[in-house]
Each structure stands twice: as C-alpha cells, then as structure tokens.
Coordinates of C-alpha atoms and ligand atoms in Angstrom, one line a residue:
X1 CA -35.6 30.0 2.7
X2 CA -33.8 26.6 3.5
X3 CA -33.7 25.6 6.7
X4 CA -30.1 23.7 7.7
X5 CA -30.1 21.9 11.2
X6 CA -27.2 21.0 12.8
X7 CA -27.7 18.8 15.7
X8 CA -31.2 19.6 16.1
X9 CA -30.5 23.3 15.8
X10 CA -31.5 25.8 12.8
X11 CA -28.0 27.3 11.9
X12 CA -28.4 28.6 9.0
X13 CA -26.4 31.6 9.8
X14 CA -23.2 29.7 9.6
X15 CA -23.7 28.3 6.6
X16 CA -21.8 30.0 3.7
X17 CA -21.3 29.9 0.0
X18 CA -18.1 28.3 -1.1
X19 CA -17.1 30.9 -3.4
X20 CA -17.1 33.2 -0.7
X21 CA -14.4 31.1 1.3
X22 CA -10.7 32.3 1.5
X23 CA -8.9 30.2 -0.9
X24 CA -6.9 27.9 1.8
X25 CA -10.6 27.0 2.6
X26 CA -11.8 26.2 -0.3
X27 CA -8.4 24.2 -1.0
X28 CA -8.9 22.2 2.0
X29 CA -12.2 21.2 1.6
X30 CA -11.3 20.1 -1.9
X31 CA -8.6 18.1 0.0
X32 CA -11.4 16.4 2.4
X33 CA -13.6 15.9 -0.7
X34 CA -10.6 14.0 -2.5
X35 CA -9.6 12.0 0.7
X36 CA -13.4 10.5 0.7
X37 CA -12.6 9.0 -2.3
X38 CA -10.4 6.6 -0.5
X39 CA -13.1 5.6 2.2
X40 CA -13.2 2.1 2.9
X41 CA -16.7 2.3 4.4
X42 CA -18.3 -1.6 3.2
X43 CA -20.6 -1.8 5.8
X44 CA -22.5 1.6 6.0
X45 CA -21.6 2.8 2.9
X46 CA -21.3 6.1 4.1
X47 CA -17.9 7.9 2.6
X48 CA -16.4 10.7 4.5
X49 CA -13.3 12.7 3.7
X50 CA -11.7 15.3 6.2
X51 CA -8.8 17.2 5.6
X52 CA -6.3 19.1 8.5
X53 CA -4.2 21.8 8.0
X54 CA -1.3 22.6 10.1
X55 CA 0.2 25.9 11.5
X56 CA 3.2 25.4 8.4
X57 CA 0.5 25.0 5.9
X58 CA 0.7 21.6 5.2
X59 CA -2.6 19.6 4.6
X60 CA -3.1 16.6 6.2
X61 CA -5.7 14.1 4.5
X62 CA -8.0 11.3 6.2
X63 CA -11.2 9.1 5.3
X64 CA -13.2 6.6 7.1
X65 CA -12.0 2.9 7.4
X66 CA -14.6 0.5 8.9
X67 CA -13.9 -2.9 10.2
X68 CA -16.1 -5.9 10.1
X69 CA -15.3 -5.7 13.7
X70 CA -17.4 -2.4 13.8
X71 CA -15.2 -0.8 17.1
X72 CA -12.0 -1.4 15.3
X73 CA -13.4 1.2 12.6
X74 CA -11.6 4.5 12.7
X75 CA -13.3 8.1 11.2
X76 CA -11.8 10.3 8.6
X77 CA -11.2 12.9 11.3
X78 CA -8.9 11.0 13.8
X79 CA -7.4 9.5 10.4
X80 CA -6.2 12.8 9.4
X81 CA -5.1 13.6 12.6
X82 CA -2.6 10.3 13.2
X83 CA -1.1 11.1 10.3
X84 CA -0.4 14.7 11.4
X85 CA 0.5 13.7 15.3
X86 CA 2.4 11.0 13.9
X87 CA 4.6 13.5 11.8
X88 CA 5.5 15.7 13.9
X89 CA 2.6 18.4 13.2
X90 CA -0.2 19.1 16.0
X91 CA -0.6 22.7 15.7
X92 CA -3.9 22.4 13.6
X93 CA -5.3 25.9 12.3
X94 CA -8.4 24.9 10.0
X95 CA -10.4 21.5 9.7
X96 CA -12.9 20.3 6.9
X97 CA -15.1 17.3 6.3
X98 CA -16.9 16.0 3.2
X99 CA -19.7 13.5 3.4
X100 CA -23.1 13.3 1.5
X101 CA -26.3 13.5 3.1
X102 CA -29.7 14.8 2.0
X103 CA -30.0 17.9 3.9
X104 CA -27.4 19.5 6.4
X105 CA -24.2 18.9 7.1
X106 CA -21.8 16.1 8.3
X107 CA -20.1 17.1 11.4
X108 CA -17.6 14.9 13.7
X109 CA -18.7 12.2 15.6
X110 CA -18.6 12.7 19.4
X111 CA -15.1 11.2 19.4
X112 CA -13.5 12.9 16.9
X113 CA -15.1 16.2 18.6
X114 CA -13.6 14.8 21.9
X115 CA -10.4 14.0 19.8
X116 CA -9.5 17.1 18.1
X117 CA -10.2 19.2 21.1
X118 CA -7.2 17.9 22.9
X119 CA -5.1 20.1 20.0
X120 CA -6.5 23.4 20.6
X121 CA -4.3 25.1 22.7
X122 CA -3.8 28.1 24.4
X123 CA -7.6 28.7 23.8
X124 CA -6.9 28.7 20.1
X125 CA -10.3 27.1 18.3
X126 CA -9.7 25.2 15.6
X127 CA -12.0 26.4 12.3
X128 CA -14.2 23.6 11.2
X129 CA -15.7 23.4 7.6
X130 CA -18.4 21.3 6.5
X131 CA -19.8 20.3 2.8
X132 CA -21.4 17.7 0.9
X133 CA -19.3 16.6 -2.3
X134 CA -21.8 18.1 -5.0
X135 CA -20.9 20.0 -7.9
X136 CA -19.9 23.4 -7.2
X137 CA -21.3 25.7 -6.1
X138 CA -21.7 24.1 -3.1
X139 CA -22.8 25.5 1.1
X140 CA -20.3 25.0 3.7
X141 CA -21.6 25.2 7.1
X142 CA -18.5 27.2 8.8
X143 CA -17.9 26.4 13.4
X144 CA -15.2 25.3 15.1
X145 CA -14.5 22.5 17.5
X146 CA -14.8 24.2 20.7
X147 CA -18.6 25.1 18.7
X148 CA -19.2 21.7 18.3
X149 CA -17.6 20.7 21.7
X150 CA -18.2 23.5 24.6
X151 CA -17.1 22.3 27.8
X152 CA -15.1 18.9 26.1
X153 CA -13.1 16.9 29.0
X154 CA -9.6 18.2 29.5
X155 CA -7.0 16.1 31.9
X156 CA -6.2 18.7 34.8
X157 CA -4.0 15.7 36.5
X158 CA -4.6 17.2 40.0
X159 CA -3.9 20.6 39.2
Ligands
ZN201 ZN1 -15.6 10.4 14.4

C-alpha cells in the first residue's frame, strides 16, 4: 500500500479517487488544474493552479505569479481569492489546488492557510481538494482549511 504524507503525517485515509468525487469536485479541480496553466512561476518553476467556488456556484480561478522580487510573489490560492473578494463573492463553499510533485500532495502555504481562514464563517469549514495534474485517474487528498489550520489567528478587537 502507498503511503501519502501530508505535513509529515501518513493520511492516507483522506485521500480519494477522483472518480468517486461529486461532480462540482471534480469540475473544480479541473478548474485549478487549468488555471496552473497560466502560472508565471520563472524562478522556481513550480506551477500551481487553485480554483474557489462560491456559495452562488461561481468558480473562481487563480495561479501563482512570482516576482523577481521574491516577497512581491503572490500564490494561486490568495490569487483566486482577490478575484472573488474583489467581486463581490466571499462566501467560499469548496477549494482545490493543482500542483505536481513526486509523491503527496500540494497543500496551501502557511499564508494562504492563514488567508482563506478569515472566510470561514459562522464555523463553516471550507472543503479543500488536492491533486497532481496527471492523466486521469488521478488521487485527491480531500481536508478543509480549518484541517490544515486548527487554531489560525482570528482578530477579537478587544472583545
Ligand atoms: Zn500560499
């Protein structure tokens, strides 16, 4: 049996077949898989795609863009998400990311982790979806943010 690790932790139990994903799954992870593509990623030549969908079902697409000025480089998760916020549309219901690696799984960046958990509300996790772009059939390990970010800083301004 393959052994996955995610963050230095065997997982495989999350990990699922993507022909046994709902269909709005699977369509968003093509989504992610098609926005890494359009990775501008010169320096570590390291493509990721990520994909958002909101509560109305729209799918909101993002890839890496570095920067020869390495901190000005922005991820394919917090891309996705501007162009969401910055419509109008923050009530995110379902997240994927595409990115190649040899063995497991390409999950956010400390960040993005930190980034996207300022949208789940009212307790309500946000599904997180990870692949590799290879030919299908392909795995998809299957968290959530609040998974990947248990205990993420929240602004309690005093209260
Ligand atoms: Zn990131």
């Amino acid at each position: 049996m393959t052994q996955v690790f995610i963050n230095g932790a065997r997982d495989e139990t999350n990990v699922r077949e993507f022909d046994t994903l709902d269909s709005s799954i699977q369509e968003l992870i093509r989504a992610a898989n098609e926005a890494r593509n359009n990775a501008y990623c010169p320096y570590s030549n390291f493509a990721v795609g990520a994909a958002l969908r909101t509560s109305d079902g729209a799918i909101y697409t993002g890839c890496n863009i570095e920067n020869g000025a390495y901190a000005a480089s922005i991820c394919a998760e917090r891309t996705a998400a501007v162009k969401a916020i910055s419509e109008g549309k923050r009530d995110f219901v379902a997240c994927a990311v595409v990115a190649q690696q040899d063995t497991g799984f390409t999950t956010p960046c400390g960040v993005c982790r930190q980034f996207l958990a300022e949208f789940v509300t009212a307790g309500k996790d946000i599904p997180l979806y990870a692949a590799r772009p290879s030919n299908l059939p392909l795995r998809v390990l299957c968290t959530s943010v609040l998974q990947l970010l248990p205990n993420g800083f929240t602004f309690h301004n005093g209260k």
